[in-house]
């Protein structure tokens, strides 16, 4: 596809039980984009991801994907049944044609090399999330899709995760599409925010979006004011300072 | 010197155990025990059709099970009824229709042999069918193994990684149907699911990877065939139940020895 476009969604609509979950969504994901979808519960965030990834066929609209698109997806509600005996390393290598050394490098970066020989079924939610992220980075994808990736992490885990995400975004030059509830952290990390409430209310750079009347309408005045305090240049690394 | 009928029985049993080793793991992982049970119940209908129309019962079973599996998957996707209700209806409906068809056929049929299996009557020609089924199913399963394991763990990750999940799942169903059509002769309709589930459940206790679980499951199946056939001959008890009895004993032993630590 031309103009470095990875995914182009045009006029996407999804109707379920006579309710329009997604209304006329237009969205383009380019190379090196870092997009976060925000929105209240039931806004259709996960459904939009499902449509873009091809898990769900929208009632209306078209989705065009680049031929060299290589997606890595981290689901929201990942659980592993106890009847499946599989170590973290075996799971990461499943259906991937990569060398063990590359995987070990990624695990080192994520500080989770001690988890590799553990069974997936004994890992905590946070540990499992990290293994999923590690798996999604293997095999050099050009689009990372993350559905609420930090929901099982504690606050320091979330901070580390977003720092790490920033790092891989710059180092690997990949595109990231993420659904998140961590508004304050998203504002300081992502390059573009899309506010969804069944339709796209507003979208743009995080620093500008918090001033948008639609954003204020969606999340409230107090929240928007609080968010504007979090305006950051994503190249800066002063997360520690904010906590002081 | 082993009698040829025992040798044929052992070859057939070992082939079935090898197939069951891999497929059984997926039945356990995907929680398809009731599905397997329903599929095997439907095989009686196939046997009846085969006998009434005068062709091979195995082919009859294969075709009916395939139609049954397709219908079941179609109805499951429609989500009209919950899975267990749907399976309960179809399994027992097909079992009843099968028994009615056999009774109307006016031919003498040893129903016990189909319900509980009759491994000792396997002929030399039939062992060739068992051997080729074992080779075919094992090779196919080996080819789709990694993809099927990933689909089993998380379908959405598999779709995102461009795996054709419908194709892989359909292939798995075909392999399962081949197993049922093959295994009916060995342990019978009522005990087929246990041949899939018990070795896999026992193997789970002592395995740390999906592949090892399948191999251990196959080996436990082979041991139970050897011991079960021997036991049935010396104690003069039905072979199918004898095999399942040995499997259950192995499962219990493993479970008890694991719990000790």
XYZ file of C-alpha atoms in Angstrom, chain B residues 115-232:
118
model
C -20.848 -50.923 21.882
C -17.865 -52.395 23.728
C -15.454 -53.270 20.929
C -14.052 -56.565 19.719
C -10.344 -56.164 19.157
C -9.682 -59.920 19.029
C -11.621 -60.277 15.759
C -9.413 -57.826 13.822
C -8.226 -59.475 10.611
C -4.811 -59.219 8.977
C -6.291 -57.097 6.158
C -7.810 -54.735 8.708
C -4.449 -54.203 10.420
C -3.255 -52.580 7.181
C -6.097 -50.049 7.513
C -5.075 -49.404 11.132
C -1.413 -48.948 10.233
C -2.170 -46.547 7.362
C -4.626 -44.572 9.530
C -2.006 -44.246 12.271
C 0.644 -43.044 9.812
C -1.730 -40.612 8.083
C -3.195 -39.099 11.276
C 0.226 -38.815 12.960
C 1.775 -37.069 9.924
C -1.159 -34.666 9.544
C -1.194 -33.875 13.241
C 2.555 -33.289 13.186
C 2.109 -30.826 10.291
C -0.599 -28.747 11.992
C 0.674 -29.269 15.553
C 2.116 -25.831 16.391
C -0.743 -23.962 14.755
C -3.383 -26.091 16.470
C -1.688 -25.641 19.864
C -1.641 -21.861 19.355
C -5.307 -21.843 18.267
C -6.108 -23.905 21.360
C -4.302 -21.435 23.635
C -5.773 -18.306 22.032
C -7.702 -18.139 18.760
C -7.323 -14.378 18.356
C -3.533 -14.444 18.580
C -3.580 -17.172 15.925
C -5.838 -15.126 13.615
C -3.622 -12.057 14.063
C -0.652 -14.222 13.033
C -2.467 -15.106 9.801
C -3.246 -18.720 10.701
C -6.248 -20.053 8.783
C -8.045 -21.293 11.889
C -11.085 -22.648 10.051
C -8.858 -24.858 7.880
C -6.783 -26.132 10.802
C -9.844 -26.806 12.958
C -11.590 -28.623 10.098
C -8.502 -30.793 9.556
C -8.503 -31.608 13.251
C -12.154 -32.677 13.036
C -11.401 -34.926 10.059
C -8.564 -36.572 12.009
C -10.900 -37.049 14.957
C -13.504 -38.639 12.690
C -10.862 -41.013 11.285
C -9.967 -41.943 14.853
C -13.570 -42.674 15.819
C -14.175 -44.726 12.659
C -11.003 -46.680 13.370
C -11.388 -47.107 17.097
C -14.976 -48.395 17.148
C -13.655 -51.896 16.424
C -11.188 -51.736 19.302
C -12.965 -50.442 22.382
C -16.485 -49.790 21.104
C -18.730 -46.759 20.884
C -19.268 -46.357 24.594
C -15.589 -46.425 25.511
C -13.954 -44.457 22.669
C -13.824 -41.168 24.563
C -12.002 -42.791 27.465
C -9.303 -43.990 25.039
C -8.799 -40.305 24.133
C -9.120 -38.732 27.554
C -7.632 -41.078 30.162
C -4.126 -41.415 28.620
C -3.977 -37.651 27.999
C -5.179 -36.807 31.512
C -2.613 -39.207 32.991
C 0.147 -37.829 30.737
C -0.675 -34.262 31.817
C 0.422 -35.090 35.365
C 3.956 -35.939 34.272
C 4.531 -33.678 31.233
C 5.901 -30.159 30.906
C 5.265 -29.522 27.216
C 2.432 -30.186 24.751
C 4.583 -32.480 22.594
C 5.797 -34.557 25.526
C 2.229 -34.885 26.806
C 1.176 -36.347 23.435
C 4.086 -38.826 23.362
C 3.566 -39.925 26.983
C -0.168 -40.227 26.315
C 0.513 -42.477 23.298
C 2.924 -44.639 25.318
C 0.430 -45.048 28.170
C -2.176 -46.077 25.582
C 0.171 -48.716 24.154
C 0.952 -50.100 27.629
C -2.765 -50.330 28.418
C -3.432 -52.163 25.140
C -0.691 -54.724 25.840
C -1.695 -55.270 29.473
C -5.443 -55.007 28.757
C -5.407 -57.634 25.983
C -3.270 -59.955 28.137
C -5.605 -59.488 31.099
C -8.692 -60.151 28.994
